[in-house]
Amino acid sequence: MPFRADILTLYPEMFPGPLGISLAGEALRTGLWSLQAHQIREHGIGRHRTVDDSPAGGGAGMVLRCDVLAAAIDAAVPAEDTRPRLLMSPRGRRLDQAYVRELVAGEGVVIVCGRFEGVDERVIEGRGLTEVSVGDYVLSGGEMAALVLLDACVRLIPGVMGKEASGTDESFENGLLEYPQYTRPREWEGRGLPEALLSGDHARIARWRREQAELITRERRPDLLSPSPLGGEGGPAKPGRMREGR
Ligand code: SAH
């Protein structure tokens, strides 16, 4: 069964957005994956279809109501649906390539997009939402985070891209960042190509790429190579495979 994404949002017109073009868009049209955006406001309260209210205990901003969100989720997703239910949230588990692979291996995702100050905590518990973050910064809503997550997933669906996307050479796939890439021309503004790449010696090229990947990773992301002092994130990079999520 193709990968199915159901999105709960106050801005359904943001979907598929950029995922409607290029390879992801082509795959959407040919049915390699599907996406449905649901308007949370349809389950809003009263004549004004209110979806939010002020925070209990006071403070700035507005909070998405748990009853409204739950009604929206229940209408969009049957109870027996076993897909993971995600809530985009800066407090969540940080999205990484290992988690993307895990999601793509399943039947799809249900994604709730927060807005304002966030959502009433009780709906997270009551509907079993898993919070997922795209990074340590704050967006104005979960929609762009959901698009990022879906883009990372969709490119791994078999048939969406050429074989390069599923290869083990890409950044993070083997616990390393990718080696530098080059193409034509052979010389540009006085810069040539690395000797090894011109050698035609496949073993030598592979060795050079591996060395470069290790060098760049050590320089830029030593956390991918060594266990963190807390022992949580960034465990030891196991050769030939991606490190586990946290
Ligand atoms: N007050 C919240 C931030 C709310 S931002 C806090 O401090 O944690 C509004 C919405 O944007 C969130 O509910 C979430 O859905 C989305 N969002 C913001 N930053 C995000 C991030 N880094 N990753 C995923 N979703 C994010």
PDB file of C-alpha atoms and ligand atoms in Angstrom:
ATOM      1  CA  MET A   1       0.000   0.000   0.000  1.00  0.00           C
ATOM      2  CA  PRO A   2       1.388   3.418  -0.894  1.00  0.00           C
ATOM      3  CA  PHE A   3       2.558   5.822   1.803  1.00  0.00           C
ATOM      4  CA  ARG A   4      -0.390   7.919   2.992  1.00  0.00           C
ATOM      5  CA  ALA A   5      -0.143  11.274   4.750  1.00  0.00           C
ATOM      6  CA  ASP A   6      -3.065  12.939   6.494  1.00  0.00           C
ATOM      7  CA  ILE A   7      -2.388  16.469   7.729  1.00  0.00           C
ATOM      8  CA  LEU A   8      -4.439  18.381  10.281  1.00  0.00           C
ATOM      9  CA  THR A   9      -3.923  22.085   9.876  1.00  0.00           C
ATOM     10  CA  LEU A  10      -5.542  25.511   9.949  1.00  0.00           C
ATOM     11  CA  TYR A  11      -3.920  26.160   6.558  1.00  0.00           C
ATOM     12  CA  PRO A  12      -4.716  23.196   4.279  1.00  0.00           C
ATOM     13  CA  GLU A  13      -3.931  25.405   1.275  1.00  0.00           C
ATOM     14  CA  MET A  14      -0.237  25.084   2.232  1.00  0.00           C
ATOM     15  CA  PHE A  15      -0.395  21.432   1.020  1.00  0.00           C
ATOM     16  CA  PRO A  16       0.974  19.881  -1.105  1.00  0.00           C
ATOM     17  CA  GLY A  17       2.662  23.227  -1.788  1.00  0.00           C
ATOM     18  CA  PRO A  18       6.282  22.555  -2.723  1.00  0.00           C
ATOM     19  CA  LEU A  19       5.637  18.810  -2.605  1.00  0.00           C
ATOM     20  CA  GLY A  20       3.376  19.211  -5.633  1.00  0.00           C
ATOM     21  CA  ILE A  21       6.331  19.955  -7.906  1.00  0.00           C
ATOM     22  CA  SER A  22       9.373  18.070  -9.159  1.00  0.00           C
ATOM     23  CA  LEU A  23       9.806  14.396  -8.301  1.00  0.00           C
ATOM     24  CA  ALA A  24       7.586  14.423  -5.194  1.00  0.00           C
ATOM     25  CA  GLY A  25       4.771  16.039  -7.200  1.00  0.00           C
ATOM     26  CA  GLU A  26       5.165  13.567 -10.026  1.00  0.00           C
ATOM     27  CA  ALA A  27       5.009  10.710  -7.530  1.00  0.00           C
ATOM     28  CA  LEU A  28       1.928  12.245  -5.935  1.00  0.00           C
ATOM     29  CA  ARG A  29       0.169  12.366  -9.305  1.00  0.00           C
ATOM     30  CA  THR A  30       1.147   8.805 -10.185  1.00  0.00           C
ATOM     31  CA  GLY A  31      -0.041   7.502  -6.817  1.00  0.00           C
ATOM     32  CA  LEU A  32       3.280   6.467  -5.291  1.00  0.00           C
ATOM     33  CA  TRP A  33       2.125   8.360  -2.225  1.00  0.00           C
ATOM     34  CA  SER A  34      -0.955  10.343  -1.264  1.00  0.00           C
ATOM     35  CA  LEU A  35      -1.673  13.378   0.836  1.00  0.00           C
ATOM     36  CA  GLN A  36      -4.839  14.757   2.332  1.00  0.00           C
ATOM     37  CA  ALA A  37      -4.988  18.009   4.289  1.00  0.00           C
ATOM     38  CA  HIS A  38      -7.863  18.438   6.751  1.00  0.00           C
ATOM     39  CA  GLN A  39      -9.112  21.789   8.010  1.00  0.00           C
ATOM     40  CA  ILE A  40      -9.105  21.791  11.829  1.00  0.00           C
ATOM     41  CA  ARG A  41     -11.485  24.749  11.803  1.00  0.00           C
ATOM     42  CA  GLU A  42     -14.305  22.575  10.475  1.00  0.00           C
ATOM     43  CA  HIS A  43     -14.458  21.241  14.019  1.00  0.00           C
ATOM     44  CA  GLY A  44     -14.298  24.657  15.661  1.00  0.00           C
ATOM     45  CA  ILE A  45     -16.789  25.786  18.284  1.00  0.00           C
ATOM     46  CA  GLY A  46     -19.872  27.875  17.534  1.00  0.00           C
ATOM     47  CA  ARG A  47     -20.742  30.223  14.749  1.00  0.00           C
ATOM     48  CA  HIS A  48     -17.194  31.520  14.540  1.00  0.00           C
ATOM     49  CA  ARG A  49     -15.667  28.045  14.458  1.00  0.00           C
ATOM     50  CA  THR A  50     -13.313  28.969  17.273  1.00  0.00           C
ATOM     51  CA  VAL A  51     -10.303  26.671  17.566  1.00  0.00           C
ATOM     52  CA  ASP A  52      -8.209  28.328  20.272  1.00  0.00           C
ATOM     53  CA  ASP A  53      -8.467  29.979  23.657  1.00  0.00           C
ATOM     54  CA  SER A  54      -6.240  31.749  26.164  1.00  0.00           C
ATOM     55  CA  PRO A  55      -3.788  29.675  28.200  1.00  0.00           C
ATOM     56  CA  ALA A  56      -5.033  28.270  31.501  1.00  0.00           C
ATOM     57  CA  GLY A  57      -3.103  30.011  34.245  1.00  0.00           C
ATOM     58  CA  GLY A  58      -2.666  33.120  32.151  1.00  0.00           C
ATOM     59  CA  GLY A  59       0.087  34.333  29.857  1.00  0.00           C
ATOM     60  CA  ALA A  60       0.482  35.496  26.309  1.00  0.00           C
ATOM     61  CA  GLY A  61      -0.950  33.993  23.171  1.00  0.00           C
ATOM     62  CA  MET A  62      -3.531  31.375  22.415  1.00  0.00           C
ATOM     63  CA  VAL A  63      -3.628  27.603  22.697  1.00  0.00           C
ATOM     64  CA  LEU A  64      -5.330  25.157  20.323  1.00  0.00           C
ATOM     65  CA  ARG A  65      -8.228  23.505  22.134  1.00  0.00           C
ATOM     66  CA  CYS A  66      -7.961  19.794  22.878  1.00  0.00           C
ATOM     67  CA  ASP A  67     -11.634  19.054  22.131  1.00  0.00           C
ATOM     68  CA  VAL A  68     -11.457  20.736  18.728  1.00  0.00           C
ATOM     69  CA  LEU A  69      -8.229  18.987  17.763  1.00  0.00           C
ATOM     70  CA  ALA A  70      -9.482  15.617  18.975  1.00  0.00           C
ATOM     71  CA  ALA A  71     -12.677  16.005  16.931  1.00  0.00           C
ATOM     72  CA  ALA A  72     -10.597  16.883  13.868  1.00  0.00           C
ATOM     73  CA  ILE A  73      -8.321  13.882  14.395  1.00  0.00           C
ATOM     74  CA  ASP A  74     -11.237  11.508  14.985  1.00  0.00           C
ATOM     75  CA  ALA A  75     -13.007  12.687  11.840  1.00  0.00           C
ATOM     76  CA  ALA A  76      -9.895  12.350   9.673  1.00  0.00           C
ATOM     77  CA  VAL A  77      -8.439   9.128  11.048  1.00  0.00           C
ATOM     78  CA  PRO A  78     -10.363   5.961  11.915  1.00  0.00           C
ATOM     79  CA  ALA A  79      -9.605   4.610  15.403  1.00  0.00           C
ATOM     80  CA  GLU A  80      -8.164   1.390  13.973  1.00  0.00           C
ATOM     81  CA  ASP A  81      -5.653   3.300  11.820  1.00  0.00           C
ATOM     82  CA  THR A  82      -2.215   2.203  13.012  1.00  0.00           C
ATOM     83  CA  ARG A  83      -0.129   4.908  11.359  1.00  0.00           C
ATOM     84  CA  PRO A  84       2.003   6.998  13.740  1.00  0.00           C
ATOM     85  CA  ARG A  85       0.259  10.191  14.828  1.00  0.00           C
ATOM     86  CA  LEU A  86       2.773  12.977  14.914  1.00  0.00           C
ATOM     87  CA  LEU A  87       2.567  16.458  16.344  1.00  0.00           C
ATOM     88  CA  MET A  88       5.109  18.864  14.911  1.00  0.00           C
ATOM     89  CA  SER A  89       6.644  20.521  17.965  1.00  0.00           C
ATOM     90  CA  PRO A  90       9.947  22.103  18.976  1.00  0.00           C
ATOM     91  CA  ARG A  91       9.800  19.952  22.121  1.00  0.00           C
ATOM     92  CA  GLY A  92       9.718  16.735  20.111  1.00  0.00           C
ATOM     93  CA  ARG A  93      12.161  14.060  19.152  1.00  0.00           C
ATOM     94  CA  ARG A  94      14.556  15.598  16.656  1.00  0.00           C
ATOM     95  CA  LEU A  95      13.869  14.363  13.118  1.00  0.00           C
ATOM     96  CA  ASP A  96      16.829  12.463  11.683  1.00  0.00           C
ATOM     97  CA  GLN A  97      17.470  10.142   8.759  1.00  0.00           C
ATOM     98  CA  ALA A  98      17.023   7.009  10.903  1.00  0.00           C
ATOM     99  CA  TYR A  99      13.561   8.154  11.981  1.00  0.00           C
ATOM    100  CA  VAL A 100      12.678   9.113   8.390  1.00  0.00           C
ATOM    101  CA  ARG A 101      13.587   5.581   7.284  1.00  0.00           C
ATOM    102  CA  GLU A 102      11.477   4.134  10.069  1.00  0.00           C
ATOM    103  CA  LEU A 103       8.473   6.217   8.981  1.00  0.00           C
ATOM    104  CA  VAL A 104       8.850   5.336   5.299  1.00  0.00           C
ATOM    105  CA  ALA A 105       8.892   1.635   6.183  1.00  0.00           C
ATOM    106  CA  GLY A 106       5.356   2.034   7.554  1.00  0.00           C
ATOM    107  CA  GLU A 107       2.033   2.828   5.907  1.00  0.00           C
ATOM    108  CA  GLY A 108       2.308   6.575   6.288  1.00  0.00           C
ATOM    109  CA  VAL A 109       1.730   9.272   8.888  1.00  0.00           C
ATOM    110  CA  VAL A 110      -0.910  11.437  10.460  1.00  0.00           C
ATOM    111  CA  ILE A 111       0.528  14.879  11.184  1.00  0.00           C
ATOM    112  CA  VAL A 112      -0.976  17.538  13.428  1.00  0.00           C
ATOM    113  CA  CYS A 113       0.329  21.041  12.779  1.00  0.00           C
ATOM    114  CA  GLY A 114       0.331  23.355  15.785  1.00  0.00           C
ATOM    115  CA  ARG A 115      -0.147  27.122  15.653  1.00  0.00           C
ATOM    116  CA  PHE A 116      -0.115  29.955  18.192  1.00  0.00           C
ATOM    117  CA  GLU A 117       1.490  28.928  21.503  1.00  0.00           C
ATOM    118  CA  GLY A 118       0.890  25.274  20.758  1.00  0.00           C
ATOM    119  CA  VAL A 119      -1.772  22.727  21.657  1.00  0.00           C
ATOM    120  CA  ASP A 120      -3.525  21.758  24.895  1.00  0.00           C
ATOM    121  CA  GLU A 121      -1.350  19.030  26.435  1.00  0.00           C
ATOM    122  CA  ARG A 122      -4.316  16.734  27.035  1.00  0.00           C
ATOM    123  CA  VAL A 123      -4.858  15.989  23.347  1.00  0.00           C
ATOM    124  CA  ILE A 124      -1.242  14.844  23.050  1.00  0.00           C
ATOM    125  CA  GLU A 125      -1.924  12.216  25.699  1.00  0.00           C
ATOM    126  CA  GLY A 126      -5.518  11.492  24.733  1.00  0.00           C
ATOM    127  CA  ARG A 127      -4.766  10.817  21.062  1.00  0.00           C
ATOM    128  CA  GLY A 128      -1.310   9.342  21.499  1.00  0.00           C
ATOM    129  CA  LEU A 129       0.559  12.005  19.560  1.00  0.00           C
ATOM    130  CA  THR A 130       4.335  11.695  19.139  1.00  0.00           C
ATOM    131  CA  GLU A 131       6.019  15.091  19.152  1.00  0.00           C
ATOM    132  CA  VAL A 132       8.582  15.579  16.388  1.00  0.00           C
ATOM    133  CA  SER A 133      10.876  18.574  15.947  1.00  0.00           C
ATOM    134  CA  VAL A 134      12.747  19.635  12.822  1.00  0.00           C
ATOM    135  CA  GLY A 135      15.398  21.505  14.794  1.00  0.00           C
ATOM    136  CA  ASP A 136      16.178  23.757  17.692  1.00  0.00           C
ATOM    137  CA  TYR A 137      14.413  26.878  16.502  1.00  0.00           C
ATOM    138  CA  VAL A 138      10.806  28.032  16.638  1.00  0.00           C
ATOM    139  CA  LEU A 139       8.574  28.219  13.569  1.00  0.00           C
ATOM    140  CA  SER A 140       5.244  30.025  13.501  1.00  0.00           C
ATOM    141  CA  GLY A 141       3.390  26.832  12.719  1.00  0.00           C
ATOM    142  CA  GLY A 142       3.833  23.122  12.158  1.00  0.00           C
ATOM    143  CA  GLU A 143       3.072  23.234   8.417  1.00  0.00           C
ATOM    144  CA  MET A 144       6.584  23.893   7.152  1.00  0.00           C
ATOM    145  CA  ALA A 145       7.956  21.335   9.588  1.00  0.00           C
ATOM    146  CA  ALA A 146       5.445  18.802   8.220  1.00  0.00           C
ATOM    147  CA  LEU A 147       6.546  19.620   4.655  1.00  0.00           C
ATOM    148  CA  VAL A 148      10.168  19.036   5.648  1.00  0.00           C
ATOM    149  CA  LEU A 149       9.335  15.693   7.243  1.00  0.00           C
ATOM    150  CA  LEU A 150       7.270  14.588   4.246  1.00  0.00           C
ATOM    151  CA  ASP A 151       9.905  15.669   1.738  1.00  0.00           C
ATOM    152  CA  ALA A 152      12.510  13.590   3.552  1.00  0.00           C
ATOM    153  CA  CYS A 153      10.140  10.599   3.567  1.00  0.00           C
ATOM    154  CA  VAL A 154       8.814  10.838   0.019  1.00  0.00           C
ATOM    155  CA  ARG A 155      12.219  10.892  -1.665  1.00  0.00           C
ATOM    156  CA  LEU A 156      12.912   7.482  -0.086  1.00  0.00           C
ATOM    157  CA  ILE A 157       9.752   5.838  -1.436  1.00  0.00           C
ATOM    158  CA  PRO A 158      10.850   3.306  -4.045  1.00  0.00           C
ATOM    159  CA  GLY A 159      10.352   4.722  -7.527  1.00  0.00           C
ATOM    160  CA  VAL A 160      10.265   8.388  -6.520  1.00  0.00           C
ATOM    161  CA  MET A 161      13.920   9.078  -7.203  1.00  0.00           C
ATOM    162  CA  GLY A 162      16.702   7.295  -8.976  1.00  0.00           C
ATOM    163  CA  LYS A 163      18.739   4.805  -7.033  1.00  0.00           C
ATOM    164  CA  GLU A 164      20.984   7.507  -5.579  1.00  0.00           C
ATOM    165  CA  ALA A 165      18.477   8.427  -2.899  1.00  0.00           C
ATOM    166  CA  SER A 166      18.442   4.970  -1.442  1.00  0.00           C
ATOM    167  CA  GLY A 167      22.179   4.554  -1.660  1.00  0.00           C
ATOM    168  CA  THR A 168      24.260   4.298   1.463  1.00  0.00           C
ATOM    169  CA  ASP A 169      26.634   7.075   0.433  1.00  0.00           C
ATOM    170  CA  GLU A 170      24.506  10.046   1.349  1.00  0.00           C
ATOM    171  CA  SER A 171      24.979  12.194   4.400  1.00  0.00           C
ATOM    172  CA  PHE A 172      23.843  10.445   7.606  1.00  0.00           C
ATOM    173  CA  GLU A 173      23.175   7.112   5.924  1.00  0.00           C
ATOM    174  CA  ASN A 174      26.381   5.585   7.243  1.00  0.00           C
ATOM    175  CA  GLY A 175      26.830   7.859  10.225  1.00  0.00           C
ATOM    176  CA  LEU A 176      28.973  10.234   8.148  1.00  0.00           C
ATOM    177  CA  LEU A 177      28.474  13.400   6.183  1.00  0.00           C
ATOM    178  CA  GLU A 178      28.909  13.046   2.448  1.00  0.00           C
ATOM    179  CA  TYR A 179      32.238  13.474   0.659  1.00  0.00           C
ATOM    180  CA  PRO A 180      32.651  16.457  -1.717  1.00  0.00           C
ATOM    181  CA  GLN A 181      31.083  16.112  -5.148  1.00  0.00           C
ATOM    182  CA  TYR A 182      32.475  17.419  -8.438  1.00  0.00           C
ATOM    183  CA  THR A 183      31.418  17.495 -12.064  1.00  0.00           C
ATOM    184  CA  ARG A 184      32.486  19.229 -15.282  1.00  0.00           C
ATOM    185  CA  PRO A 185      34.355  21.309 -16.229  1.00  0.00           C
ATOM    186  CA  ARG A 186      37.624  19.648 -15.431  1.00  0.00           C
ATOM    187  CA  GLU A 187      39.156  22.997 -14.617  1.00  0.00           C
ATOM    188  CA  TRP A 188      37.300  26.065 -13.348  1.00  0.00           C
ATOM    189  CA  GLU A 189      38.792  29.412 -12.302  1.00  0.00           C
ATOM    190  CA  GLY A 190      42.111  27.730 -11.757  1.00  0.00           C
ATOM    191  CA  ARG A 191      40.648  24.924  -9.650  1.00  0.00           C
ATOM    192  CA  GLY A 192      41.134  21.398 -10.832  1.00  0.00           C
ATOM    193  CA  LEU A 193      39.675  18.113  -9.679  1.00  0.00           C
ATOM    194  CA  PRO A 194      41.043  15.901  -6.909  1.00  0.00           C
ATOM    195  CA  GLU A 195      43.703  13.584  -8.326  1.00  0.00           C
ATOM    196  CA  ALA A 196      41.988  10.425  -7.037  1.00  0.00           C
ATOM    197  CA  LEU A 197      38.776  11.106  -8.959  1.00  0.00           C
ATOM    198  CA  LEU A 198      40.674  11.239 -12.254  1.00  0.00           C
ATOM    199  CA  SER A 199      42.541   8.001 -11.627  1.00  0.00           C
ATOM    200  CA  GLY A 200      39.852   5.640 -12.920  1.00  0.00           C
ATOM    201  CA  ASP A 201      40.873   3.362 -10.036  1.00  0.00           C
ATOM    202  CA  HIS A 202      37.568   2.495  -8.345  1.00  0.00           C
ATOM    203  CA  ALA A 203      39.126   1.223  -5.127  1.00  0.00           C
ATOM    204  CA  ARG A 204      41.215   4.368  -4.834  1.00  0.00           C
ATOM    205  CA  ILE A 205      38.179   6.579  -5.509  1.00  0.00           C
ATOM    206  CA  ALA A 206      36.166   4.733  -2.859  1.00  0.00           C
ATOM    207  CA  ARG A 207      39.033   5.112  -0.371  1.00  0.00           C
ATOM    208  CA  TRP A 208      39.366   8.825  -1.107  1.00  0.00           C
ATOM    209  CA  ARG A 209      35.638   9.387  -0.652  1.00  0.00           C
ATOM    210  CA  ARG A 210      35.595   7.497   2.622  1.00  0.00           C
ATOM    211  CA  GLU A 211      38.563   9.512   3.919  1.00  0.00           C
ATOM    212  CA  GLN A 212      36.967  12.787   2.884  1.00  0.00           C
ATOM    213  CA  ALA A 213      33.659  11.828   4.495  1.00  0.00           C
ATOM    214  CA  GLU A 214      35.440  11.019   7.759  1.00  0.00           C
ATOM    215  CA  LEU A 215      37.463  14.215   7.629  1.00  0.00           C
ATOM    216  CA  ILE A 216      34.444  16.430   7.006  1.00  0.00           C
ATOM    217  CA  THR A 217      32.411  14.658   9.672  1.00  0.00           C
ATOM    218  CA  ARG A 218      35.201  14.990  12.265  1.00  0.00           C
ATOM    219  CA  GLU A 219      35.531  18.671  11.420  1.00  0.00           C
ATOM    220  CA  ARG A 220      31.864  19.660  11.232  1.00  0.00           C
ATOM    221  CA  ARG A 221      29.884  17.092  13.192  1.00  0.00           C
ATOM    222  CA  PRO A 222      32.085  15.272  15.684  1.00  0.00           C
ATOM    223  CA  ASP A 223      28.873  14.424  17.552  1.00  0.00           C
ATOM    224  CA  LEU A 224      28.062  11.916  14.798  1.00  0.00           C
ATOM    225  CA  LEU A 225      31.292  10.046  15.537  1.00  0.00           C
ATOM    226  CA  SER A 226      31.540   9.992  19.302  1.00  0.00           C
ATOM    227  CA  PRO A 227      29.096   9.149  22.075  1.00  0.00           C
ATOM    228  CA  SER A 228      27.674  12.200  23.791  1.00  0.00           C
ATOM    229  CA  PRO A 229      28.599  12.715  27.462  1.00  0.00           C
ATOM    230  CA  LEU A 230      24.948  12.172  28.357  1.00  0.00           C
ATOM    231  CA  GLY A 231      24.922   8.901  26.460  1.00  0.00           C
ATOM    232  CA  GLY A 232      21.666   9.838  24.787  1.00  0.00           C
ATOM    233  CA  GLU A 233      21.974  11.409  21.403  1.00  0.00           C
ATOM    234  CA  GLY A 234      24.728  10.676  18.955  1.00  0.00           C
ATOM    235  CA  GLY A 235      25.855   7.246  20.070  1.00  0.00           C
ATOM    236  CA  PRO A 236      28.891   5.711  18.416  1.00  0.00           C
ATOM    237  CA  ALA A 237      28.604   5.539  14.655  1.00  0.00           C
ATOM    238  CA  LYS A 238      28.411   1.861  13.831  1.00  0.00           C
ATOM    239  CA  PRO A 239      30.251   1.070  10.634  1.00  0.00           C
ATOM    240  CA  GLY A 240      27.940   0.523   7.698  1.00  0.00           C
ATOM    241  CA  ARG A 241      24.793   1.629   9.405  1.00  0.00           C
ATOM    242  CA  MET A 242      23.060   4.680  10.739  1.00  0.00           C
ATOM    243  CA  ARG A 243      23.126   5.413  14.418  1.00  0.00           C
ATOM    244  CA  GLU A 244      19.861   4.737  16.203  1.00  0.00           C
ATOM    245  CA  GLY A 245      17.504   7.556  17.124  1.00  0.00           C
ATOM    246  CA  ARG A 246      17.565   8.712  20.693  1.00  0.00           C
TER     247      ARG A 246
HETATM  248  N1  SAH B   1       5.224  27.935  22.398  1.00  0.00           N
HETATM  249  C1  SAH B   1       5.788  26.790  21.742  1.00  0.00           C
HETATM  250  C2  SAH B   1       6.117  27.121  20.282  1.00  0.00           C
HETATM  251  C3  SAH B   1       4.897  27.293  19.443  1.00  0.00           C
HETATM  252  S1  SAH B   1       5.307  27.558  17.766  1.00  0.00           S
HETATM  253  C4  SAH B   1       7.076  26.391  22.461  1.00  0.00           C
HETATM  254  O1  SAH B   1       7.748  27.252  22.999  1.00  0.00           O
HETATM  255  O2  SAH B   1       7.426  25.199  22.436  1.00  0.00           O
HETATM  256  C5  SAH B   1       3.801  27.137  16.973  1.00  0.00           C
HETATM  257  C6  SAH B   1       3.758  25.767  16.332  1.00  0.00           C
HETATM  258  O3  SAH B   1       4.766  25.680  15.340  1.00  0.00           O
HETATM  259  C7  SAH B   1       4.019  24.594  17.260  1.00  0.00           C
HETATM  260  O4  SAH B   1       2.863  24.176  17.908  1.00  0.00           O
HETATM  261  C8  SAH B   1       4.541  23.543  16.304  1.00  0.00           C
HETATM  262  O5  SAH B   1       3.474  22.842  15.684  1.00  0.00           O
HETATM  263  C9  SAH B   1       5.244  24.355  15.229  1.00  0.00           C
HETATM  264  N2  SAH B   1       6.703  24.377  15.406  1.00  0.00           N
HETATM  265  C10 SAH B   1       7.447  25.433  15.813  1.00  0.00           C
HETATM  266  N3  SAH B   1       8.748  25.133  15.851  1.00  0.00           N
HETATM  267  C11 SAH B   1       8.865  23.845  15.438  1.00  0.00           C
HETATM  268  C12 SAH B   1       9.964  22.959  15.290  1.00  0.00           C
HETATM  269  N4  SAH B   1      11.210  23.327  15.551  1.00  0.00           N
HETATM  270  N5  SAH B   1       9.714  21.706  14.861  1.00  0.00           N
HETATM  271  C13 SAH B   1       8.444  21.298  14.601  1.00  0.00           C
HETATM  272  N6  SAH B   1       7.364  22.102  14.733  1.00  0.00           N
HETATM  273  C14 SAH B   1       7.558  23.362  15.154  1.00  0.00           C
END
